[in-house]
Amino acid sequence: MFCQRLQACLQVEALGWSLPHKLTCPRRFHNLASIQQASLLPQRKLQALLFPFSDLEAHLAGSVDRSQFQLFQPSMEALTLAEKLFSPSPSHKMDYLASAVRMEHTPNLNQPEVCFVGRSNVGKSSLLKALFSLAPEVEVRVSKTPGHTKKMNFFKVGKAFTMVDMPGYGHKAPKDFVEMVEPYLETRKNLVRTFLLVDGCVGLLKADMIALEMCEEFRRPYAIVVTKIDKSGKGQLLTHLLHLQDVIRTQSTGCFPQPFLVSSNQFSGIYLLRCFIAHVTGNIQLGDTGQS
């Protein structure tokens, strides 16, 4: 099994609340947590936040096909509508739900579910922290120590959908990683999308290719999220992206053709990814989105 070649690591940190020894301390929202705040930026910076590929396009040769990087291009109205799903209210509560180490321990849910998988230090929990940045009551724990969390962590977004922070692969994997992750990815009936995270600073590594092959084996739809784009030079990032696009084109059948570029620190691509999650979970209806 492909999972037997993988190891896990999770970074955990409190989102919105710092919880050392169970003591809580409120944190302010990021100043770009919402589109309303971001809309105050100059148009060029706003465009780069909403659609990060636009900031790279000018550096591509004219002969390079750009279409596969621009399949999912929702309107500002759709982005704003999706953001509401990530904003808590008395009738739309968002919170940590449960943790599990085996499929038999997972919560029995009918609502759509998405999960996030990635190797050690790829920025998975930081991404979840950014997605949940408008909901400080949601405790997404991040640690500087790889391999801190050994469980599947479930977060409920009202009655709309569930997000799952999966143990990743790489440094300090749990010994029971295979028994934990593989059955979930293969049999979870309400799983509508797996997000495979790839570090934009280093591109696809051997372990990432194994994870990609695993997704292909289970024939479940997935998408690739390229993280840390703010920490990679544009030339280096474009090289990794073009290689990634070639792999998606030639070696995958279940991967959404467009990789999603994100920076959890600068919030680039966070609004777009929120909208894609809202779309694939059936909470907003969009037109042609590249056969998402």
GROMACS .gro file of C-alpha atoms in nm, residues 159-256:
model
   98
  159LYS     CA    1  -2.442   2.238   0.903
  160ALA     CA    2  -2.261   2.315   0.577
  161PHE     CA    3  -1.957   2.087   0.584
  162THR     CA    4  -1.672   1.943   0.790
  163MET     CA    5  -1.299   2.000   0.752
  164VAL     CA    6  -1.048   1.737   0.862
  165ASP     CA    7  -0.688   1.804   0.957
  166MET     CA    8  -0.519   1.473   0.871
  167PRO     CA    9  -0.190   1.348   1.014
  168GLY     CA   10   0.065   1.427   0.750
  169TYR     CA   11   0.353   1.225   0.616
  170GLY     CA   12   0.722   1.280   0.676
  171HIS     CA   13   0.911   1.341   0.997
  172LYS     CA   14   0.802   1.156   1.314
  173ALA     CA   15   0.509   0.965   1.168
  174PRO     CA   16   0.271   0.789   1.409
  175LYS     CA   17   0.337   0.416   1.407
  176ASP     CA   18  -0.027   0.351   1.321
  177PHE     CA   19  -0.038   0.602   1.036
  178VAL     CA   20  -0.146   0.340   0.782
  179GLU     CA   21  -0.432   0.211   0.994
  180MET     CA   22  -0.546   0.567   1.059
  181VAL     CA   23  -0.528   0.741   0.722
  182GLU     CA   24  -0.566   0.481   0.451
  183PRO     CA   25  -0.912   0.349   0.555
  184TYR     CA   26  -1.040   0.705   0.591
  185LEU     CA   27  -0.931   0.812   0.243
  186GLU     CA   28  -1.056   0.492   0.087
  187THR     CA   29  -1.395   0.447   0.258
  188ARG     CA   30  -1.519   0.778   0.401
  189LYS     CA   31  -1.850   0.810   0.218
  190ASN     CA   32  -1.908   1.183   0.272
  191LEU     CA   33  -1.554   1.284   0.170
  192VAL     CA   34  -1.599   1.506  -0.136
  193ARG     CA   35  -1.244   1.640  -0.179
  194THR     CA   36  -0.892   1.573  -0.053
  195PHE     CA   37  -0.650   1.865  -0.058
  196LEU     CA   38  -0.290   1.756  -0.106
  197LEU     CA   39  -0.049   2.027   0.010
  198VAL     CA   40   0.287   2.084  -0.162
  199ASP     CA   41   0.556   2.323  -0.038
  200GLY     CA   42   0.606   2.599  -0.295
  201CYS     CA   43   0.968   2.644  -0.187
  202VAL     CA   44   1.073   2.290  -0.281
  203GLY     CA   45   0.806   2.166  -0.520
  204LEU     CA   46   0.695   1.805  -0.556
  205LEU     CA   47   0.911   1.566  -0.354
  206LYS     CA   48   0.921   1.189  -0.370
  207ALA     CA   49   0.690   1.161  -0.068
  208ASP     CA   50   0.440   1.395  -0.237
  209MET     CA   51   0.441   1.179  -0.548
  210ILE     CA   52   0.364   0.876  -0.332
  211ALA     CA   53   0.072   1.065  -0.176
  212LEU     CA   54  -0.050   1.164  -0.522
  213GLU     CA   55  -0.035   0.800  -0.633
  214MET     CA   56  -0.233   0.705  -0.323
  215CYS     CA   57  -0.509   0.951  -0.415
  216GLU     CA   58  -0.512   0.809  -0.765
  217GLU     CA   59  -0.534   0.453  -0.634
  218PHE     CA   60  -0.842   0.530  -0.426
  219ARG     CA   61  -1.010   0.712  -0.718
  220ARG     CA   62  -1.128   0.995  -0.498
  221PRO     CA   63  -1.130   1.354  -0.629
  222TYR     CA   64  -0.849   1.571  -0.499
  223ALA     CA   65  -0.682   1.906  -0.558
  224ILE     CA   66  -0.330   2.031  -0.497
  225VAL     CA   67  -0.260   2.335  -0.280
  226VAL     CA   68   0.081   2.499  -0.316
  227THR     CA   69   0.180   2.661   0.015
  228LYS     CA   70   0.435   2.921   0.125
  229ILE     CA   71   0.430   3.106  -0.206
  230ASP     CA   72   0.547   3.421  -0.026
  231LYS     CA   73   0.868   3.246   0.076
  232SER     CA   74   0.964   3.130  -0.273
  233GLY     CA   75   1.117   3.344  -0.548
  234LYS     CA   76   0.891   3.388  -0.849
  235GLY     CA   77   1.126   3.208  -1.086
  236GLN     CA   78   1.165   2.915  -0.848
  237LEU     CA   79   0.792   2.900  -0.783
  238LEU     CA   80   0.708   2.905  -1.155
  239THR     CA   81   0.953   2.622  -1.218
  240HIS     CA   82   0.783   2.412  -0.950
  241LEU     CA   83   0.438   2.502  -1.084
  242LEU     CA   84   0.517   2.405  -1.441
  243HIS     CA   85   0.655   2.072  -1.324
  244LEU     CA   86   0.347   2.021  -1.110
  245GLN     CA   87   0.119   2.099  -1.404
  246ASP     CA   88   0.303   1.846  -1.616
  247VAL     CA   89   0.258   1.579  -1.348
  248ILE     CA   90  -0.114   1.658  -1.317
  249ARG     CA   91  -0.156   1.641  -1.694
  250THR     CA   92   0.037   1.318  -1.749
  251GLN     CA   93   0.003   1.120  -1.427
  252SER     CA   94  -0.337   1.197  -1.277
  253THR     CA   95  -0.701   1.139  -1.359
  254GLY     CA   96  -0.867   1.250  -1.034
  255CYS     CA   97  -0.682   1.575  -0.966
  256PHE     CA   98  -0.846   1.911  -1.034
   0.00000   0.00000   0.00000
